[in-house]
Amino acid sequence: MQKKVLVTAGPTREAIDPVRYISNKSSGKTGYAIANEFVLQGASVRLVSGPVSVEKPALVEIIDVETAEQMKKAIFENYEWADIVIMAAAVADFKPKLAAKQKIKKSSELTIELEKTSDILEELGKNKKHQRLVGFALETENLLENAEKKLKEKNLDLVIANNEKAINSKKADFVFVDNSGTEELKSISKEELAKKIAKRFL
C-alpha cells in the first residue's frame, strides 16, 4: 500500500511592515531532499514549503506558504491524510505583535514587540492518531538532552538532532533519537539523511 507522506520545509517570514520581515537561515534543502527521496521510494508526497530558492521535486504536490500561521493551517488541512509527517521546516518561534500597515520610516530607534507563534509540532503530537511523527531539533547546546526531552514532551516517533553547523552546509552530523535509543550519523549529506529517514519508515 502506498504511503502518504507530509513534509515541511524552509523558513517562515513574519512581517514587520510591508517590506520587512523576521525570518531565519533555513534554505529548505533538507525538507526538499526528504520529499524527493520518499517520491523515489514510491510514496505519495505533499510538501508544505516556506519561501525558498530550491528546485521543485517532480511528482511532489507543493503547498506554498509564507507565515507560521499559514504553515500551521496547511499542515492541519493535510494531517488526517498523512501516514508519516516529517517536520523539517524552521518555523519562526516569534512574530511581531503588530505588523505596521505602511513602511516604517528610518528613525534613531525602533522597538519591536514580539509574541510567540503556535507550537505546531506540539499540537500535532497531541492530535496524533495513526501518524508517525518526526521532528527536528537544532540545538546549540545539550543536544541529546534537549532532543530526548522534545521526543517525550511532543509525543514524537523520531527526533533528528543537529547543531547550527548544519545550516547551509553540504555535510553535517545528525543524531536520530527515538524510544529505543540513539543513532549517530557523521558527516552525511542532506540526500544521505533523506535516504536514512525513508529507510526507517518504508
PDB file of C-alpha atoms in Angstrom:
ATOM      1  CA  MET A   1       0.000   0.000   0.000  1.00  0.00           C
ATOM      2  CA  GLN A   2       1.385   3.417  -0.998  1.00  0.00           C
ATOM      3  CA  LYS A   3       2.466   5.506   1.993  1.00  0.00           C
ATOM      4  CA  LYS A   4       1.257   9.102   2.235  1.00  0.00           C
ATOM      5  CA  VAL A   5       3.965  11.453   3.446  1.00  0.00           C
ATOM      6  CA  LEU A   6       3.591  15.078   4.530  1.00  0.00           C
ATOM      7  CA  VAL A   7       6.861  17.043   4.672  1.00  0.00           C
ATOM      8  CA  THR A   8       7.508  20.646   5.692  1.00  0.00           C
ATOM      9  CA  ALA A   9      10.495  22.686   4.521  1.00  0.00           C
ATOM     10  CA  GLY A  10      12.118  26.087   4.580  1.00  0.00           C
ATOM     11  CA  PRO A  11      11.733  29.112   6.829  1.00  0.00           C
ATOM     12  CA  THR A  12       8.691  31.224   7.558  1.00  0.00           C
ATOM     13  CA  ARG A  13       8.531  35.007   7.296  1.00  0.00           C
ATOM     14  CA  GLU A  14       6.772  37.170   9.867  1.00  0.00           C
ATOM     15  CA  ALA A  15       6.007  40.712   8.691  1.00  0.00           C
ATOM     16  CA  ILE A  16       7.335  43.791  10.470  1.00  0.00           C
ATOM     17  CA  ASP A  17       5.868  46.073   7.790  1.00  0.00           C
ATOM     18  CA  PRO A  18       5.008  45.593   4.073  1.00  0.00           C
ATOM     19  CA  VAL A  19       8.704  45.329   3.062  1.00  0.00           C
ATOM     20  CA  ARG A  20      10.485  43.913   6.124  1.00  0.00           C
ATOM     21  CA  TYR A  21      10.143  40.632   7.964  1.00  0.00           C
ATOM     22  CA  ILE A  22      11.695  38.348  10.584  1.00  0.00           C
ATOM     23  CA  SER A  23      12.991  35.042   9.236  1.00  0.00           C
ATOM     24  CA  ASN A  24      15.880  32.585   9.671  1.00  0.00           C
ATOM     25  CA  LYS A  25      18.710  30.953   7.722  1.00  0.00           C
ATOM     26  CA  SER A  26      16.854  27.799   6.637  1.00  0.00           C
ATOM     27  CA  SER A  27      17.405  27.002   2.934  1.00  0.00           C
ATOM     28  CA  GLY A  28      14.696  24.332   2.719  1.00  0.00           C
ATOM     29  CA  LYS A  29      17.160  21.889   1.141  1.00  0.00           C
ATOM     30  CA  THR A  30      16.724  19.215   3.819  1.00  0.00           C
ATOM     31  CA  GLY A  31      12.930  19.117   3.508  1.00  0.00           C
ATOM     32  CA  TYR A  32      13.110  19.087  -0.289  1.00  0.00           C
ATOM     33  CA  ALA A  33      15.666  16.239  -0.229  1.00  0.00           C
ATOM     34  CA  ILE A  34      13.359  14.250   2.078  1.00  0.00           C
ATOM     35  CA  ALA A  35      10.320  14.844  -0.147  1.00  0.00           C
ATOM     36  CA  ASN A  36      12.297  13.811  -3.227  1.00  0.00           C
ATOM     37  CA  GLU A  37      13.592  10.607  -1.614  1.00  0.00           C
ATOM     38  CA  PHE A  38      10.141   9.471  -0.477  1.00  0.00           C
ATOM     39  CA  VAL A  39       8.816  10.006  -4.027  1.00  0.00           C
ATOM     40  CA  LEU A  40      11.709   7.917  -5.400  1.00  0.00           C
ATOM     41  CA  GLN A  41      10.703   5.184  -2.931  1.00  0.00           C
ATOM     42  CA  GLY A  42       7.138   5.189  -4.288  1.00  0.00           C
ATOM     43  CA  ALA A  43       5.340   7.278  -1.660  1.00  0.00           C
ATOM     44  CA  SER A  44       2.683   9.918  -2.312  1.00  0.00           C
ATOM     45  CA  VAL A  45       4.194  13.173  -1.044  1.00  0.00           C
ATOM     46  CA  ARG A  46       2.818  16.595  -0.145  1.00  0.00           C
ATOM     47  CA  LEU A  47       5.318  19.322   0.723  1.00  0.00           C
ATOM     48  CA  VAL A  48       4.351  22.419   2.706  1.00  0.00           C
ATOM     49  CA  SER A  49       7.079  24.905   1.837  1.00  0.00           C
ATOM     50  CA  GLY A  50       8.090  28.279   3.157  1.00  0.00           C
ATOM     51  CA  PRO A  51       9.788  30.725   0.752  1.00  0.00           C
ATOM     52  CA  VAL A  52      12.891  29.020  -0.703  1.00  0.00           C
ATOM     53  CA  SER A  53      15.075  29.015  -3.817  1.00  0.00           C
ATOM     54  CA  VAL A  54      15.231  25.257  -4.319  1.00  0.00           C
ATOM     55  CA  GLU A  55      14.394  23.295  -7.448  1.00  0.00           C
ATOM     56  CA  LYS A  56      10.919  21.790  -7.139  1.00  0.00           C
ATOM     57  CA  PRO A  57      10.991  17.971  -6.981  1.00  0.00           C
ATOM     58  CA  ALA A  58       8.933  16.132  -9.597  1.00  0.00           C
ATOM     59  CA  LEU A  59       5.741  14.318  -8.569  1.00  0.00           C
ATOM     60  CA  VAL A  60       5.504  16.225  -5.279  1.00  0.00           C
ATOM     61  CA  GLU A  61       2.412  18.284  -4.510  1.00  0.00           C
ATOM     62  CA  ILE A  62       3.795  21.578  -3.198  1.00  0.00           C
ATOM     63  CA  ILE A  63       1.781  23.891  -0.957  1.00  0.00           C
ATOM     64  CA  ASP A  64       3.498  27.293  -0.739  1.00  0.00           C
ATOM     65  CA  VAL A  65       3.137  29.306   2.469  1.00  0.00           C
ATOM     66  CA  GLU A  66       4.864  32.312   3.987  1.00  0.00           C
ATOM     67  CA  THR A  67       3.960  32.714   7.671  1.00  0.00           C
ATOM     68  CA  ALA A  68       3.924  30.303  10.613  1.00  0.00           C
ATOM     69  CA  GLU A  69       0.132  30.613  10.779  1.00  0.00           C
ATOM     70  CA  GLN A  70      -0.234  29.721   7.080  1.00  0.00           C
ATOM     71  CA  MET A  71       2.082  26.749   7.574  1.00  0.00           C
ATOM     72  CA  LYS A  72       0.053  25.523  10.548  1.00  0.00           C
ATOM     73  CA  LYS A  73      -3.193  25.773   8.564  1.00  0.00           C
ATOM     74  CA  ALA A  74      -1.752  23.866   5.588  1.00  0.00           C
ATOM     75  CA  ILE A  75      -0.323  21.128   7.813  1.00  0.00           C
ATOM     76  CA  PHE A  76      -3.584  20.537   9.686  1.00  0.00           C
ATOM     77  CA  GLU A  77      -5.557  20.522   6.428  1.00  0.00           C
ATOM     78  CA  ASN A  78      -3.376  17.577   5.311  1.00  0.00           C
ATOM     79  CA  TYR A  79      -2.723  15.865   8.654  1.00  0.00           C
ATOM     80  CA  GLU A  80      -5.549  13.333   8.516  1.00  0.00           C
ATOM     81  CA  TRP A  81      -4.420  12.285   5.013  1.00  0.00           C
ATOM     82  CA  ALA A  82      -0.844  11.543   6.082  1.00  0.00           C
ATOM     83  CA  ASP A  83       0.705   8.307   7.350  1.00  0.00           C
ATOM     84  CA  ILE A  84       4.083   9.935   8.014  1.00  0.00           C
ATOM     85  CA  VAL A  85       4.693  13.590   8.909  1.00  0.00           C
ATOM     86  CA  ILE A  86       8.230  14.992   8.768  1.00  0.00           C
ATOM     87  CA  MET A  87       8.579  18.495  10.169  1.00  0.00           C
ATOM     88  CA  ALA A  88      11.810  19.734   8.576  1.00  0.00           C
ATOM     89  CA  ALA A  89      10.722  23.391   8.327  1.00  0.00           C
ATOM     90  CA  ALA A  90      12.304  26.034  10.549  1.00  0.00           C
ATOM     91  CA  VAL A  91       9.102  27.717  11.680  1.00  0.00           C
ATOM     92  CA  ALA A  92       9.558  31.115  13.348  1.00  0.00           C
ATOM     93  CA  ASP A  93       9.255  30.907  17.143  1.00  0.00           C
ATOM     94  CA  PHE A  94       8.293  34.575  17.399  1.00  0.00           C
ATOM     95  CA  LYS A  95       6.472  37.154  15.314  1.00  0.00           C
ATOM     96  CA  PRO A  96       5.897  40.909  15.685  1.00  0.00           C
ATOM     97  CA  LYS A  97       2.865  41.518  17.864  1.00  0.00           C
ATOM     98  CA  LEU A  98       1.657  44.166  15.406  1.00  0.00           C
ATOM     99  CA  ALA A  99       2.818  44.499  11.804  1.00  0.00           C
ATOM    100  CA  ALA A 100       2.813  48.080  10.518  1.00  0.00           C
ATOM    101  CA  LYS A 101       0.433  48.738   7.633  1.00  0.00           C
ATOM    102  CA  GLN A 102       2.884  51.179   5.994  1.00  0.00           C
ATOM    103  CA  LYS A 103       6.664  51.041   5.620  1.00  0.00           C
ATOM    104  CA  ILE A 104       8.297  52.156   8.874  1.00  0.00           C
ATOM    105  CA  LYS A 105      10.428  55.255   8.301  1.00  0.00           C
ATOM    106  CA  LYS A 106      14.049  55.221   9.396  1.00  0.00           C
ATOM    107  CA  SER A 107      14.480  56.698  12.848  1.00  0.00           C
ATOM    108  CA  SER A 108      17.099  56.670  15.560  1.00  0.00           C
ATOM    109  CA  GLU A 109      15.458  53.811  17.406  1.00  0.00           C
ATOM    110  CA  LEU A 110      12.822  51.168  16.847  1.00  0.00           C
ATOM    111  CA  THR A 111      11.495  48.670  19.357  1.00  0.00           C
ATOM    112  CA  ILE A 112       9.559  45.689  18.033  1.00  0.00           C
ATOM    113  CA  GLU A 113       7.426  43.744  20.491  1.00  0.00           C
ATOM    114  CA  LEU A 114       7.366  40.029  19.696  1.00  0.00           C
ATOM    115  CA  GLU A 115       4.934  37.287  20.656  1.00  0.00           C
ATOM    116  CA  LYS A 116       5.217  33.517  20.440  1.00  0.00           C
ATOM    117  CA  THR A 117       3.890  31.657  17.426  1.00  0.00           C
ATOM    118  CA  SER A 118       1.939  28.405  17.851  1.00  0.00           C
ATOM    119  CA  ASP A 119       3.976  25.293  18.643  1.00  0.00           C
ATOM    120  CA  ILE A 120       2.838  23.300  15.602  1.00  0.00           C
ATOM    121  CA  LEU A 121       4.792  20.166  16.492  1.00  0.00           C
ATOM    122  CA  GLU A 122       3.309  20.039  19.990  1.00  0.00           C
ATOM    123  CA  GLU A 123      -0.225  20.387  18.584  1.00  0.00           C
ATOM    124  CA  LEU A 124       0.435  17.632  16.042  1.00  0.00           C
ATOM    125  CA  GLY A 125       1.664  15.356  18.839  1.00  0.00           C
ATOM    126  CA  LYS A 126      -1.484  15.994  20.884  1.00  0.00           C
ATOM    127  CA  ASN A 127      -3.713  15.238  17.880  1.00  0.00           C
ATOM    128  CA  LYS A 128      -1.757  12.220  16.622  1.00  0.00           C
ATOM    129  CA  LYS A 129      -3.808   9.164  15.644  1.00  0.00           C
ATOM    130  CA  HIS A 130      -2.336   6.802  13.060  1.00  0.00           C
ATOM    131  CA  GLN A 131       0.511   9.109  12.008  1.00  0.00           C
ATOM    132  CA  ARG A 132       4.238   8.588  12.544  1.00  0.00           C
ATOM    133  CA  LEU A 133       5.570  11.994  13.559  1.00  0.00           C
ATOM    134  CA  VAL A 134       9.149  13.192  13.018  1.00  0.00           C
ATOM    135  CA  GLY A 135      10.617  16.428  14.370  1.00  0.00           C
ATOM    136  CA  PHE A 136      13.970  18.148  14.030  1.00  0.00           C
ATOM    137  CA  ALA A 137      15.898  19.685  16.928  1.00  0.00           C
ATOM    138  CA  LEU A 138      18.542  22.267  16.076  1.00  0.00           C
ATOM    139  CA  GLU A 139      20.437  22.888  19.288  1.00  0.00           C
ATOM    140  CA  THR A 140      23.468  24.993  20.175  1.00  0.00           C
ATOM    141  CA  GLU A 141      23.980  23.131  23.483  1.00  0.00           C
ATOM    142  CA  ASN A 142      22.833  19.965  25.322  1.00  0.00           C
ATOM    143  CA  LEU A 143      21.940  18.325  22.004  1.00  0.00           C
ATOM    144  CA  LEU A 144      20.921  14.843  23.201  1.00  0.00           C
ATOM    145  CA  GLU A 145      19.237  16.019  26.383  1.00  0.00           C
ATOM    146  CA  ASN A 146      17.073  18.528  24.506  1.00  0.00           C
ATOM    147  CA  ALA A 147      16.249  16.057  21.721  1.00  0.00           C
ATOM    148  CA  GLU A 148      15.133  13.386  24.215  1.00  0.00           C
ATOM    149  CA  LYS A 149      13.005  15.960  26.021  1.00  0.00           C
ATOM    150  CA  LYS A 150      11.386  17.003  22.722  1.00  0.00           C
ATOM    151  CA  LEU A 151      10.668  13.359  21.817  1.00  0.00           C
ATOM    152  CA  LYS A 152       8.740  12.743  25.048  1.00  0.00           C
ATOM    153  CA  GLU A 153       7.061  16.116  25.554  1.00  0.00           C
ATOM    154  CA  LYS A 154       5.763  16.376  21.988  1.00  0.00           C
ATOM    155  CA  ASN A 155       4.770  12.716  21.543  1.00  0.00           C
ATOM    156  CA  LEU A 156       7.103  12.134  18.574  1.00  0.00           C
ATOM    157  CA  ASP A 157       8.265   8.893  16.976  1.00  0.00           C
ATOM    158  CA  LEU A 158      11.664  10.255  15.977  1.00  0.00           C
ATOM    159  CA  VAL A 159      13.715  13.380  16.604  1.00  0.00           C
ATOM    160  CA  ILE A 160      16.581  14.261  14.274  1.00  0.00           C
ATOM    161  CA  ALA A 161      19.028  16.398  16.228  1.00  0.00           C
ATOM    162  CA  ASN A 162      21.778  18.593  14.841  1.00  0.00           C
ATOM    163  CA  ASN A 163      23.580  21.839  15.619  1.00  0.00           C
ATOM    164  CA  GLU A 164      23.870  25.196  13.910  1.00  0.00           C
ATOM    165  CA  LYS A 165      26.794  23.957  11.756  1.00  0.00           C
ATOM    166  CA  ALA A 166      24.263  22.025   9.643  1.00  0.00           C
ATOM    167  CA  ILE A 167      22.683  25.246   8.352  1.00  0.00           C
ATOM    168  CA  ASN A 168      23.517  25.664   4.658  1.00  0.00           C
ATOM    169  CA  SER A 169      26.413  23.167   4.834  1.00  0.00           C
ATOM    170  CA  LYS A 170      26.834  20.314   2.349  1.00  0.00           C
ATOM    171  CA  LYS A 171      27.524  17.689   5.040  1.00  0.00           C
ATOM    172  CA  ALA A 172      26.729  17.622   8.736  1.00  0.00           C
ATOM    173  CA  ASP A 173      26.438  15.388  11.797  1.00  0.00           C
ATOM    174  CA  PHE A 174      22.997  14.240  12.904  1.00  0.00           C
ATOM    175  CA  VAL A 175      21.642  12.092  15.742  1.00  0.00           C
ATOM    176  CA  PHE A 176      18.459  10.038  15.437  1.00  0.00           C
ATOM    177  CA  VAL A 177      16.680   9.856  18.800  1.00  0.00           C
ATOM    178  CA  ASP A 178      13.707   7.567  19.404  1.00  0.00           C
ATOM    179  CA  ASN A 179      12.289   5.483  22.246  1.00  0.00           C
ATOM    180  CA  SER A 180      14.768   2.676  21.594  1.00  0.00           C
ATOM    181  CA  GLY A 181      17.879   4.862  21.811  1.00  0.00           C
ATOM    182  CA  THR A 182      20.134   6.955  19.603  1.00  0.00           C
ATOM    183  CA  GLU A 183      21.953   6.554  16.288  1.00  0.00           C
ATOM    184  CA  GLU A 184      24.775   8.914  15.329  1.00  0.00           C
ATOM    185  CA  LEU A 185      25.292   9.839  11.685  1.00  0.00           C
ATOM    186  CA  LYS A 186      28.612  11.536  10.993  1.00  0.00           C
ATOM    187  CA  SER A 187      29.282  13.918   8.098  1.00  0.00           C
ATOM    188  CA  ILE A 188      26.414  12.961   5.793  1.00  0.00           C
ATOM    189  CA  SER A 189      24.722  14.955   3.047  1.00  0.00           C
ATOM    190  CA  LYS A 190      21.079  16.005   3.072  1.00  0.00           C
ATOM    191  CA  GLU A 191      20.394  13.362   0.405  1.00  0.00           C
ATOM    192  CA  GLU A 192      22.015  10.648   2.548  1.00  0.00           C
ATOM    193  CA  LEU A 193      19.993  11.833   5.546  1.00  0.00           C
ATOM    194  CA  ALA A 194      16.803  11.609   3.464  1.00  0.00           C
ATOM    195  CA  LYS A 195      17.642   8.016   2.492  1.00  0.00           C
ATOM    196  CA  LYS A 196      18.178   7.088   6.167  1.00  0.00           C
ATOM    197  CA  ILE A 197      14.797   8.577   7.135  1.00  0.00           C
ATOM    198  CA  ALA A 198      12.957   6.836   4.279  1.00  0.00           C
ATOM    199  CA  LYS A 199      14.571   3.510   5.219  1.00  0.00           C
ATOM    200  CA  ARG A 200      13.195   3.833   8.757  1.00  0.00           C
ATOM    201  CA  PHE A 201       9.598   4.347   7.682  1.00  0.00           C
ATOM    202  CA  LEU A 202       9.097   2.465   4.402  1.00  0.00           C
TER     203      LEU A 202
END
